[in-house]
Amino acid sequence: MANQSMQLDRVFGALSDATRRAIVMRLCDGEASVGELAKPFEMALPSLMKHIRILESSGLVASEKTGRVRMCSLQTEALATVEVWLAAQREVWEQRLDRLEMYLRN
């Protein structure tokens, strides 16, 4: 359970930044080079690489260097932990709302 909690912290932490969310959304369309990922942002390449390293450490992105080009791809396995957690939270809140509805009816 502690490992799952740490994974959730890393994923939510990585997704807490708008630049990293934009990178993840771009990678939903398929793999991309760091240069392609950098185009929409007004920042130096080293700054973008910091964002990519955070995404990699969270497990959301993998990168591989071939020659002088670093390609990045989305790793959906990290999202599975979030999906399980969100489903559990949804169930808890649906039960609470159902109890509230019953209370208000009585």
PDB file of N, CA and C in Angstrom:
ATOM      1  N   MET A   1       0.818  -1.194   0.000  1.00  0.00           N
ATOM      2  CA  MET A   1       0.000   0.000   0.000  1.00  0.00           C
ATOM      3  C   MET A   1       0.862   1.258   0.000  1.00  0.00           C
ATOM      4  N   ALA A   2       1.978   1.221   0.745  1.00  0.00           N
ATOM      5  CA  ALA A   2       2.869   2.383   0.793  1.00  0.00           C
ATOM      6  C   ALA A   2       3.477   2.637  -0.574  1.00  0.00           C
ATOM      7  N   ASN A   3       3.807   1.555  -1.287  1.00  0.00           N
ATOM      8  CA  ASN A   3       4.381   1.695  -2.626  1.00  0.00           C
ATOM      9  C   ASN A   3       3.367   2.334  -3.574  1.00  0.00           C
ATOM     10  N   GLN A   4       2.107   1.918  -3.464  1.00  0.00           N
ATOM     11  CA  GLN A   4       1.054   2.498  -4.298  1.00  0.00           C
ATOM     12  C   GLN A   4       0.876   3.980  -3.970  1.00  0.00           C
ATOM     13  N   SER A   5       0.948   4.322  -2.702  1.00  0.00           N
ATOM     14  CA  SER A   5       0.814   5.710  -2.292  1.00  0.00           C
ATOM     15  C   SER A   5       1.955   6.555  -2.843  1.00  0.00           C
ATOM     16  N   MET A   6       3.158   6.022  -2.809  1.00  0.00           N
ATOM     17  CA  MET A   6       4.307   6.751  -3.358  1.00  0.00           C
ATOM     18  C   MET A   6       4.162   6.933  -4.863  1.00  0.00           C
ATOM     19  N   GLN A   7       3.653   5.907  -5.553  1.00  0.00           N
ATOM     20  CA  GLN A   7       3.437   6.002  -6.993  1.00  0.00           C
ATOM     21  C   GLN A   7       2.396   7.071  -7.307  1.00  0.00           C
ATOM     22  N   LEU A   8       1.316   7.092  -6.528  1.00  0.00           N
ATOM     23  CA  LEU A   8       0.291   8.129  -6.712  1.00  0.00           C
ATOM     24  C   LEU A   8       0.874   9.523  -6.494  1.00  0.00           C
ATOM     25  N   ASP A   9       1.693   9.666  -5.458  1.00  0.00           N
ATOM     26  CA  ASP A   9       2.318  10.961  -5.189  1.00  0.00           C
ATOM     27  C   ASP A   9       3.173  11.410  -6.360  1.00  0.00           C
ATOM     28  N   ARG A  10       3.950  10.484  -6.932  1.00  0.00           N
ATOM     29  CA  ARG A  10       4.816  10.832  -8.059  1.00  0.00           C
ATOM     30  C   ARG A  10       3.993  11.219  -9.290  1.00  0.00           C
ATOM     31  N   VAL A  11       2.950  10.452  -9.579  1.00  0.00           N
ATOM     32  CA  VAL A  11       2.132  10.735 -10.768  1.00  0.00           C
ATOM     33  C   VAL A  11       1.386  12.054 -10.601  1.00  0.00           C
ATOM     34  N   PHE A  12       0.707  12.239  -9.457  1.00  0.00           N
ATOM     35  CA  PHE A  12      -0.021  13.489  -9.244  1.00  0.00           C
ATOM     36  C   PHE A  12       0.934  14.677  -9.188  1.00  0.00           C
ATOM     37  N   GLY A  13       2.106  14.486  -8.592  1.00  0.00           N
ATOM     38  CA  GLY A  13       3.105  15.551  -8.565  1.00  0.00           C
ATOM     39  C   GLY A  13       3.560  15.922  -9.963  1.00  0.00           C
ATOM     40  N   ALA A  14       3.789  14.922 -10.785  1.00  0.00           N
ATOM     41  CA  ALA A  14       4.213  15.178 -12.166  1.00  0.00           C
ATOM     42  C   ALA A  14       3.121  15.900 -12.937  1.00  0.00           C
ATOM     43  N   LEU A  15       1.884  15.519 -12.710  1.00  0.00           N
ATOM     44  CA  LEU A  15       0.767  16.117 -13.446  1.00  0.00           C
ATOM     45  C   LEU A  15       0.300  17.451 -12.862  1.00  0.00           C
ATOM     46  N   SER A  16       0.912  17.877 -11.768  1.00  0.00           N
ATOM     47  CA  SER A  16       0.505  19.140 -11.145  1.00  0.00           C
ATOM     48  C   SER A  16       0.984  20.357 -11.932  1.00  0.00           C
ATOM     49  N   ASP A  17       1.861  20.152 -12.891  1.00  0.00           N
ATOM     50  CA  ASP A  17       2.411  21.253 -13.679  1.00  0.00           C
ATOM     51  C   ASP A  17       1.781  21.269 -15.071  1.00  0.00           C
ATOM     52  N   ALA A  18       1.370  22.442 -15.528  1.00  0.00           N
ATOM     53  CA  ALA A  18       0.691  22.573 -16.828  1.00  0.00           C
ATOM     54  C   ALA A  18       1.588  22.160 -17.991  1.00  0.00           C
ATOM     55  N   THR A  19       2.868  22.456 -17.908  1.00  0.00           N
ATOM     56  CA  THR A  19       3.793  22.068 -18.984  1.00  0.00           C
ATOM     57  C   THR A  19       3.866  20.558 -19.092  1.00  0.00           C
ATOM     58  N   ARG A  20       3.976  19.885 -17.957  1.00  0.00           N
ATOM     59  CA  ARG A  20       4.062  18.418 -17.987  1.00  0.00           C
ATOM     60  C   ARG A  20       2.749  17.803 -18.457  1.00  0.00           C
ATOM     61  N   ARG A  21       1.621  18.389 -18.070  1.00  0.00           N
ATOM     62  CA  ARG A  21       0.341  17.879 -18.575  1.00  0.00           C
ATOM     63  C   ARG A  21       0.268  18.048 -20.088  1.00  0.00           C
ATOM     64  N   ALA A  22       0.757  19.162 -20.595  1.00  0.00           N
ATOM     65  CA  ALA A  22       0.754  19.382 -22.042  1.00  0.00           C
ATOM     66  C   ALA A  22       1.657  18.370 -22.751  1.00  0.00           C
ATOM     67  N   ILE A  23       2.777  18.046 -22.155  1.00  0.00           N
ATOM     68  CA  ILE A  23       3.671  17.035 -22.737  1.00  0.00           C
ATOM     69  C   ILE A  23       2.962  15.681 -22.784  1.00  0.00           C
ATOM     70  N   VAL A  24       2.307  15.318 -21.686  1.00  0.00           N
ATOM     71  CA  VAL A  24       1.582  14.039 -21.641  1.00  0.00           C
ATOM     72  C   VAL A  24       0.478  14.026 -22.697  1.00  0.00           C
ATOM     73  N   MET A  25      -0.257  15.117 -22.815  1.00  0.00           N
ATOM     74  CA  MET A  25      -1.331  15.175 -23.820  1.00  0.00           C
ATOM     75  C   MET A  25      -0.761  15.037 -25.233  1.00  0.00           C
ATOM     76  N   ARG A  26       0.378  15.663 -25.492  1.00  0.00           N
ATOM     77  CA  ARG A  26       1.003  15.538 -26.815  1.00  0.00           C
ATOM     78  C   ARG A  26       1.410  14.091 -27.068  1.00  0.00           C
ATOM     79  N   LEU A  27       1.955  13.433 -26.045  1.00  0.00           N
ATOM     80  CA  LEU A  27       2.401  12.050 -26.206  1.00  0.00           C
ATOM     81  C   LEU A  27       1.238  11.066 -26.347  1.00  0.00           C
ATOM     82  N   CYS A  28       0.033  11.498 -26.017  1.00  0.00           N
ATOM     83  CA  CYS A  28      -1.150  10.658 -26.268  1.00  0.00           C
ATOM     84  C   CYS A  28      -1.324  10.415 -27.764  1.00  0.00           C
ATOM     85  N   ASP A  29      -0.817  11.327 -28.578  1.00  0.00           N
ATOM     86  CA  ASP A  29      -0.903  11.184 -30.037  1.00  0.00           C
ATOM     87  C   ASP A  29       0.199  10.310 -30.605  1.00  0.00           C
ATOM     88  N   GLY A  30       1.155   9.919 -29.789  1.00  0.00           N
ATOM     89  CA  GLY A  30       2.266   9.084 -30.254  1.00  0.00           C
ATOM     90  C   GLY A  30       3.595   9.646 -29.793  1.00  0.00           C
ATOM     91  N   GLU A  31       4.642   8.851 -29.976  1.00  0.00           N
ATOM     92  CA  GLU A  31       5.951   9.281 -29.498  1.00  0.00           C
ATOM     93  C   GLU A  31       6.420  10.530 -30.241  1.00  0.00           C
ATOM     94  N   ALA A  32       7.321  11.264 -29.573  1.00  0.00           N
ATOM     95  CA  ALA A  32       7.821  12.510 -30.140  1.00  0.00           C
ATOM     96  C   ALA A  32       9.241  12.737 -29.640  1.00  0.00           C
ATOM     97  N   SER A  33      10.002  13.463 -30.432  1.00  0.00           N
ATOM     98  CA  SER A  33      11.351  13.830 -30.007  1.00  0.00           C
ATOM     99  C   SER A  33      11.266  14.975 -29.009  1.00  0.00           C
ATOM    100  N   VAL A  34      12.330  15.153 -28.248  1.00  0.00           N
ATOM    101  CA  VAL A  34      12.372  16.251 -27.291  1.00  0.00           C
ATOM    102  C   VAL A  34      12.229  17.575 -28.040  1.00  0.00           C
ATOM    103  N   GLY A  35      12.835  17.684 -29.200  1.00  0.00           N
ATOM    104  CA  GLY A  35      12.711  18.900 -30.002  1.00  0.00           C
ATOM    105  C   GLY A  35      11.269  19.185 -30.379  1.00  0.00           C
ATOM    106  N   GLU A  36      10.528  18.147 -30.762  1.00  0.00           N
ATOM    107  CA  GLU A  36       9.112  18.327 -31.102  1.00  0.00           C
ATOM    108  C   GLU A  36       8.308  18.746 -29.873  1.00  0.00           C
ATOM    109  N   LEU A  37       8.630  18.136 -28.730  1.00  0.00           N
ATOM    110  CA  LEU A  37       7.915  18.472 -27.500  1.00  0.00           C
ATOM    111  C   LEU A  37       8.205  19.903 -27.057  1.00  0.00           C
ATOM    112  N   ALA A  38       9.386  20.400 -27.384  1.00  0.00           N
ATOM    113  CA  ALA A  38       9.796  21.740 -26.950  1.00  0.00           C
ATOM    114  C   ALA A  38       9.155  22.853 -27.769  1.00  0.00           C
ATOM    115  N   LYS A  39       8.726  22.566 -28.990  1.00  0.00           N
ATOM    116  CA  LYS A  39       8.236  23.617 -29.898  1.00  0.00           C
ATOM    117  C   LYS A  39       7.163  24.529 -29.304  1.00  0.00           C
ATOM    118  N   PRO A  40       6.138  24.010 -28.641  1.00  0.00           N
ATOM    119  CA  PRO A  40       5.079  24.921 -28.160  1.00  0.00           C
ATOM    120  C   PRO A  40       5.478  25.774 -26.949  1.00  0.00           C
ATOM    121  N   PHE A  41       6.633  25.504 -26.356  1.00  0.00           N
ATOM    122  CA  PHE A  41       7.006  26.174 -25.113  1.00  0.00           C
ATOM    123  C   PHE A  41       8.137  27.169 -25.335  1.00  0.00           C
ATOM    124  N   GLU A  42       8.049  28.279 -24.627  1.00  0.00           N
ATOM    125  CA  GLU A  42       9.109  29.279 -24.680  1.00  0.00           C
ATOM    126  C   GLU A  42      10.056  29.042 -23.516  1.00  0.00           C
ATOM    127  N   MET A  43      10.851  27.988 -23.618  1.00  0.00           N
ATOM    128  CA  MET A  43      11.827  27.681 -22.580  1.00  0.00           C
ATOM    129  C   MET A  43      13.030  27.015 -23.217  1.00  0.00           C
ATOM    130  N   ALA A  44      14.137  27.085 -22.526  1.00  0.00           N
ATOM    131  CA  ALA A  44      15.360  26.454 -23.007  1.00  0.00           C
ATOM    132  C   ALA A  44      15.219  24.936 -22.919  1.00  0.00           C
ATOM    133  N   LEU A  45      15.933  24.243 -23.777  1.00  0.00           N
ATOM    134  CA  LEU A  45      15.876  22.785 -23.800  1.00  0.00           C
ATOM    135  C   LEU A  45      16.234  22.152 -22.446  1.00  0.00           C
ATOM    136  N   PRO A  46      17.241  22.656 -21.722  1.00  0.00           N
ATOM    137  CA  PRO A  46      17.521  22.069 -20.400  1.00  0.00           C
ATOM    138  C   PRO A  46      16.332  22.162 -19.444  1.00  0.00           C
ATOM    139  N   SER A  47      15.563  23.245 -19.532  1.00  0.00           N
ATOM    140  CA  SER A  47      14.374  23.376 -18.676  1.00  0.00           C
ATOM    141  C   SER A  47      13.321  22.345 -19.048  1.00  0.00           C
ATOM    142  N   LEU A  48      13.136  22.134 -20.350  1.00  0.00           N
ATOM    143  CA  LEU A  48      12.174  21.126 -20.792  1.00  0.00           C
ATOM    144  C   LEU A  48      12.632  19.734 -20.358  1.00  0.00           C
ATOM    145  N   MET A  49      13.941  19.494 -20.414  1.00  0.00           N
ATOM    146  CA  MET A  49      14.461  18.181 -20.005  1.00  0.00           C
ATOM    147  C   MET A  49      14.187  17.915 -18.526  1.00  0.00           C
ATOM    148  N   LYS A  50      14.178  18.957 -17.702  1.00  0.00           N
ATOM    149  CA  LYS A  50      13.823  18.770 -16.283  1.00  0.00           C
ATOM    150  C   LYS A  50      12.398  18.243 -16.163  1.00  0.00           C
ATOM    151  N   HIS A  51      11.495  18.808 -16.964  1.00  0.00           N
ATOM    152  CA  HIS A  51      10.110  18.336 -16.957  1.00  0.00           C
ATOM    153  C   HIS A  51      10.041  16.881 -17.419  1.00  0.00           C
ATOM    154  N   ILE A  52      10.778  16.550 -18.446  1.00  0.00           N
ATOM    155  CA  ILE A  52      10.766  15.175 -18.956  1.00  0.00           C
ATOM    156  C   ILE A  52      11.320  14.214 -17.917  1.00  0.00           C
ATOM    157  N   ARG A  53      12.383  14.607 -17.212  1.00  0.00           N
ATOM    158  CA  ARG A  53      12.947  13.738 -16.166  1.00  0.00           C
ATOM    159  C   ARG A  53      11.923  13.495 -15.049  1.00  0.00           C
ATOM    160  N   ILE A  54      11.161  14.515 -14.692  1.00  0.00           N
ATOM    161  CA  ILE A  54      10.120  14.340 -13.666  1.00  0.00           C
ATOM    162  C   ILE A  54       9.060  13.369 -14.165  1.00  0.00           C
ATOM    163  N   LEU A  55       8.659  13.512 -15.424  1.00  0.00           N
ATOM    164  CA  LEU A  55       7.677  12.590 -16.002  1.00  0.00           C
ATOM    165  C   LEU A  55       8.227  11.171 -16.057  1.00  0.00           C
ATOM    166  N   GLU A  56       9.510  11.043 -16.349  1.00  0.00           N
ATOM    167  CA  GLU A  56      10.134   9.718 -16.370  1.00  0.00           C
ATOM    168  C   GLU A  56      10.176   9.109 -14.976  1.00  0.00           C
ATOM    169  N   SER A  57      10.529   9.915 -13.973  1.00  0.00           N
ATOM    170  CA  SER A  57      10.615   9.371 -12.612  1.00  0.00           C
ATOM    171  C   SER A  57       9.248   8.972 -12.070  1.00  0.00           C
ATOM    172  N   SER A  58       8.186   9.582 -12.606  1.00  0.00           N
ATOM    173  CA  SER A  58       6.828   9.201 -12.187  1.00  0.00           C
ATOM    174  C   SER A  58       6.350   7.946 -12.912  1.00  0.00           C
ATOM    175  N   GLY A  59       7.050   7.562 -13.965  1.00  0.00           N
ATOM    176  CA  GLY A  59       6.651   6.394 -14.747  1.00  0.00           C
ATOM    177  C   GLY A  59       5.701   6.720 -15.888  1.00  0.00           C
ATOM    178  N   LEU A  60       5.390   8.004 -16.081  1.00  0.00           N
ATOM    179  CA  LEU A  60       4.453   8.386 -17.139  1.00  0.00           C
ATOM    180  C   LEU A  60       5.096   8.424 -18.525  1.00  0.00           C
ATOM    181  N   VAL A  61       6.390   8.670 -18.578  1.00  0.00           N
ATOM    182  CA  VAL A  61       7.090   8.831 -19.857  1.00  0.00           C
ATOM    183  C   VAL A  61       8.363   8.004 -19.834  1.00  0.00           C
ATOM    184  N   ALA A  62       8.672   7.433 -20.980  1.00  0.00           N
ATOM    185  CA  ALA A  62       9.955   6.756 -21.182  1.00  0.00           C
ATOM    186  C   ALA A  62      10.637   7.446 -22.345  1.00  0.00           C
ATOM    187  N   SER A  63      11.966   7.520 -22.276  1.00  0.00           N
ATOM    188  CA  SER A  63      12.686   8.118 -23.386  1.00  0.00           C
ATOM    189  C   SER A  63      13.864   7.225 -23.754  1.00  0.00           C
ATOM    190  N   GLU A  64      14.240   7.335 -25.008  1.00  0.00           N
ATOM    191  CA  GLU A  64      15.354   6.538 -25.527  1.00  0.00           C
ATOM    192  C   GLU A  64      16.129   7.402 -26.505  1.00  0.00           C
ATOM    193  N   LYS A  65      17.430   7.407 -26.342  1.00  0.00           N
ATOM    194  CA  LYS A  65      18.264   8.216 -27.215  1.00  0.00           C
ATOM    195  C   LYS A  65      18.821   7.344 -28.331  1.00  0.00           C
ATOM    196  N   THR A  66      18.599   7.794 -29.559  1.00  0.00           N
ATOM    197  CA  THR A  66      19.137   7.126 -30.741  1.00  0.00           C
ATOM    198  C   THR A  66      19.953   8.169 -31.493  1.00  0.00           C
ATOM    199  N   GLY A  67      21.260   7.996 -31.477  1.00  0.00           N
ATOM    200  CA  GLY A  67      22.109   9.008 -32.082  1.00  0.00           C
ATOM    201  C   GLY A  67      22.018  10.291 -31.283  1.00  0.00           C
ATOM    202  N   ARG A  68      21.624  11.367 -31.949  1.00  0.00           N
ATOM    203  CA  ARG A  68      21.508  12.657 -31.277  1.00  0.00           C
ATOM    204  C   ARG A  68      20.067  13.001 -30.916  1.00  0.00           C
ATOM    205  N   VAL A  69      19.147  12.104 -31.197  1.00  0.00           N
ATOM    206  CA  VAL A  69      17.722  12.381 -30.983  1.00  0.00           C
ATOM    207  C   VAL A  69      17.201  11.548 -29.814  1.00  0.00           C
ATOM    208  N   ARG A  70      16.551  12.224 -28.882  1.00  0.00           N
ATOM    209  CA  ARG A  70      15.893  11.534 -27.761  1.00  0.00           C
ATOM    210  C   ARG A  70      14.409  11.502 -28.045  1.00  0.00           C
ATOM    211  N   MET A  71      13.870  10.282 -28.136  1.00  0.00           N
ATOM    212  CA  MET A  71      12.446  10.075 -28.392  1.00  0.00           C
ATOM    213  C   MET A  71      11.745   9.755 -27.074  1.00  0.00           C
ATOM    214  N   CYS A  72      10.565  10.311 -26.907  1.00  0.00           N
ATOM    215  CA  CYS A  72       9.771  10.106 -25.696  1.00  0.00           C
ATOM    216  C   CYS A  72       8.462   9.428 -26.058  1.00  0.00           C
ATOM    217  N   SER A  73       7.998   8.571 -25.156  1.00  0.00           N
ATOM    218  CA  SER A  73       6.712   7.907 -25.358  1.00  0.00           C
ATOM    219  C   SER A  73       5.968   7.837 -24.029  1.00  0.00           C
ATOM    220  N   LEU A  74       4.658   7.793 -24.124  1.00  0.00           N
ATOM    221  CA  LEU A  74       3.793   7.720 -22.955  1.00  0.00           C
ATOM    222  C   LEU A  74       3.768   6.289 -22.437  1.00  0.00           C
ATOM    223  N   GLN A  75       3.830   6.140 -21.122  1.00  0.00           N
ATOM    224  CA  GLN A  75       3.765   4.836 -20.469  1.00  0.00           C
ATOM    225  C   GLN A  75       2.470   4.780 -19.669  1.00  0.00           C
ATOM    226  N   THR A  76       1.472   4.126 -20.219  1.00  0.00           N
ATOM    227  CA  THR A  76       0.138   4.156 -19.604  1.00  0.00           C
ATOM    228  C   THR A  76       0.025   3.304 -18.343  1.00  0.00           C
ATOM    229  N   GLU A  77       1.013   2.458 -18.074  1.00  0.00           N
ATOM    230  CA  GLU A  77       0.937   1.608 -16.883  1.00  0.00           C
ATOM    231  C   GLU A  77       0.866   2.450 -15.604  1.00  0.00           C
ATOM    232  N   ALA A  78       1.557   3.589 -15.595  1.00  0.00           N
ATOM    233  CA  ALA A  78       1.543   4.448 -14.404  1.00  0.00           C
ATOM    234  C   ALA A  78       0.143   4.989 -14.144  1.00  0.00           C
ATOM    235  N   LEU A  79      -0.632   5.139 -15.194  1.00  0.00           N
ATOM    236  CA  LEU A  79      -1.991   5.652 -15.029  1.00  0.00           C
ATOM    237  C   LEU A  79      -2.933   4.607 -14.443  1.00  0.00           C
ATOM    238  N   ALA A  80      -2.561   3.343 -14.540  1.00  0.00           N
ATOM    239  CA  ALA A  80      -3.409   2.279 -13.995  1.00  0.00           C
ATOM    240  C   ALA A  80      -3.557   2.424 -12.482  1.00  0.00           C
ATOM    241  N   THR A  81      -2.480   2.785 -11.797  1.00  0.00           N
ATOM    242  CA  THR A  81      -2.540   2.990 -10.345  1.00  0.00           C
ATOM    243  C   THR A  81      -3.500   4.122 -10.016  1.00  0.00           C
ATOM    244  N   VAL A  82      -3.440   5.195 -10.792  1.00  0.00           N
ATOM    245  CA  VAL A  82      -4.333   6.335 -10.584  1.00  0.00           C
ATOM    246  C   VAL A  82      -5.776   5.927 -10.858  1.00  0.00           C
ATOM    247  N   GLU A  83      -5.977   5.157 -11.905  1.00  0.00           N
ATOM    248  CA  GLU A  83      -7.325   4.714 -12.263  1.00  0.00           C
ATOM    249  C   GLU A  83      -7.952   3.888 -11.142  1.00  0.00           C
ATOM    250  N   VAL A  84      -7.190   2.983 -10.557  1.00  0.00           N
ATOM    251  CA  VAL A  84      -7.689   2.152  -9.457  1.00  0.00           C
ATOM    252  C   VAL A  84      -8.043   3.038  -8.260  1.00  0.00           C
ATOM    253  N   TRP A  85      -7.162   3.987  -7.939  1.00  0.00           N
ATOM    254  CA  TRP A  85      -7.411   4.874  -6.809  1.00  0.00           C
ATOM    255  C   TRP A  85      -8.657   5.730  -7.041  1.00  0.00           C
ATOM    256  N   LEU A  86      -8.787   6.277  -8.250  1.00  0.00           N
ATOM    257  CA  LEU A  86      -9.952   7.106  -8.561  1.00  0.00           C
ATOM    258  C   LEU A  86     -11.247   6.300  -8.513  1.00  0.00           C
ATOM    259  N   ALA A  87     -11.209   5.061  -8.974  1.00  0.00           N
ATOM    260  CA  ALA A  87     -12.408   4.217  -8.933  1.00  0.00           C
ATOM    261  C   ALA A  87     -12.824   3.972  -7.481  1.00  0.00           C
ATOM    262  N   ALA A  88     -11.849   3.738  -6.615  1.00  0.00           N
ATOM    263  CA  ALA A  88     -12.154   3.526  -5.201  1.00  0.00           C
ATOM    264  C   ALA A  88     -12.736   4.796  -4.587  1.00  0.00           C
ATOM    265  N   GLN A  89     -12.172   5.946  -4.934  1.00  0.00           N
ATOM    266  CA  GLN A  89     -12.685   7.211  -4.412  1.00  0.00           C
ATOM    267  C   GLN A  89     -14.099   7.484  -4.912  1.00  0.00           C
ATOM    268  N   ARG A  90     -14.355   7.169  -6.168  1.00  0.00           N
ATOM    269  CA  ARG A  90     -15.696   7.360  -6.726  1.00  0.00           C
ATOM    270  C   ARG A  90     -16.701   6.500  -5.972  1.00  0.00           C
ATOM    271  N   GLU A  91     -16.328   5.267  -5.680  1.00  0.00           N
ATOM    272  CA  GLU A  91     -17.230   4.363  -4.970  1.00  0.00           C
ATOM    273  C   GLU A  91     -17.548   4.903  -3.573  1.00  0.00           C
ATOM    274  N   VAL A  92     -16.523   5.379  -2.880  1.00  0.00           N
ATOM    275  CA  VAL A  92     -16.725   5.932  -1.542  1.00  0.00           C
ATOM    276  C   VAL A  92     -17.693   7.109  -1.600  1.00  0.00           C
ATOM    277  N   TRP A  93     -17.474   8.025  -2.535  1.00  0.00           N
ATOM    278  CA  TRP A  93     -18.321   9.217  -2.613  1.00  0.00           C
ATOM    279  C   TRP A  93     -19.729   8.895  -3.097  1.00  0.00           C
ATOM    280  N   GLU A  94     -19.879   7.923  -3.966  1.00  0.00           N
ATOM    281  CA  GLU A  94     -21.227   7.523  -4.389  1.00  0.00           C
ATOM    282  C   GLU A  94     -21.996   6.944  -3.220  1.00  0.00           C
ATOM    283  N   GLN A  95     -21.317   6.144  -2.386  1.00  0.00           N
ATOM    284  CA  GLN A  95     -21.974   5.593  -1.203  1.00  0.00           C
ATOM    285  C   GLN A  95     -22.379   6.699  -0.235  1.00  0.00           C
ATOM    286  N   ARG A  96     -21.504   7.663  -0.043  1.00  0.00           N
ATOM    287  CA  ARG A  96     -21.818   8.778   0.856  1.00  0.00           C
ATOM    288  C   ARG A  96     -23.004   9.580   0.335  1.00  0.00           C
ATOM    289  N   LEU A  97     -23.013   9.841  -0.944  1.00  0.00           N
ATOM    290  CA  LEU A  97     -24.121  10.600  -1.529  1.00  0.00           C
ATOM    291  C   LEU A  97     -25.427   9.808  -1.481  1.00  0.00           C
ATOM    292  N   ASP A  98     -25.348   8.500  -1.661  1.00  0.00           N
ATOM    293  CA  ASP A  98     -26.547   7.666  -1.542  1.00  0.00           C
ATOM    294  C   ASP A  98     -27.105   7.726  -0.122  1.00  0.00           C
ATOM    295  N   ARG A  99     -26.211   7.668   0.883  1.00  0.00           N
ATOM    296  CA  ARG A  99     -26.662   7.760   2.275  1.00  0.00           C
ATOM    297  C   ARG A  99     -27.267   9.129   2.563  1.00  0.00           C
ATOM    298  N   LEU A 100     -26.674  10.170   2.018  1.00  0.00           N
ATOM    299  CA  LEU A 100     -27.207  11.518   2.198  1.00  0.00           C
ATOM    300  C   LEU A 100     -28.593  11.627   1.562  1.00  0.00           C
ATOM    301  N   GLU A 101     -28.743  11.075   0.382  1.00  0.00           N
ATOM    302  CA  GLU A 101     -30.044  11.098  -0.296  1.00  0.00           C
ATOM    303  C   GLU A 101     -31.094  10.391   0.548  1.00  0.00           C
ATOM    304  N   MET A 102     -30.742   9.209   1.080  1.00  0.00           N
ATOM    305  CA  MET A 102     -31.690   8.472   1.921  1.00  0.00           C
ATOM    306  C   MET A 102     -32.056   9.274   3.167  1.00  0.00           C
ATOM    307  N   TYR A 103     -31.067   9.917   3.762  1.00  0.00           N
ATOM    308  CA  TYR A 103     -31.306  10.734   4.953  1.00  0.00           C
ATOM    309  C   TYR A 103     -32.257  11.884   4.639  1.00  0.00           C
ATOM    310  N   LEU A 104     -32.013  12.544   3.510  1.00  0.00           N
ATOM    311  CA  LEU A 104     -32.846  13.698   3.144  1.00  0.00           C
ATOM    312  C   LEU A 104     -34.272  13.268   2.799  1.00  0.00           C
ATOM    313  N   ARG A 105     -34.448  12.082   2.257  1.00  0.00           N
ATOM    314  CA  ARG A 105     -35.782  11.587   1.952  1.00  0.00           C
ATOM    315  C   ARG A 105     -36.576  11.290   3.214  1.00  0.00           C
ATOM    316  N   ASN A 106     -35.869  10.857   4.245  1.00  0.00           N
ATOM    317  CA  ASN A 106     -36.550  10.517   5.510  1.00  0.00           C
ATOM    318  C   ASN A 106     -36.754  11.777   6.273  1.00  0.00           C
TER     319      ASN A 106
END
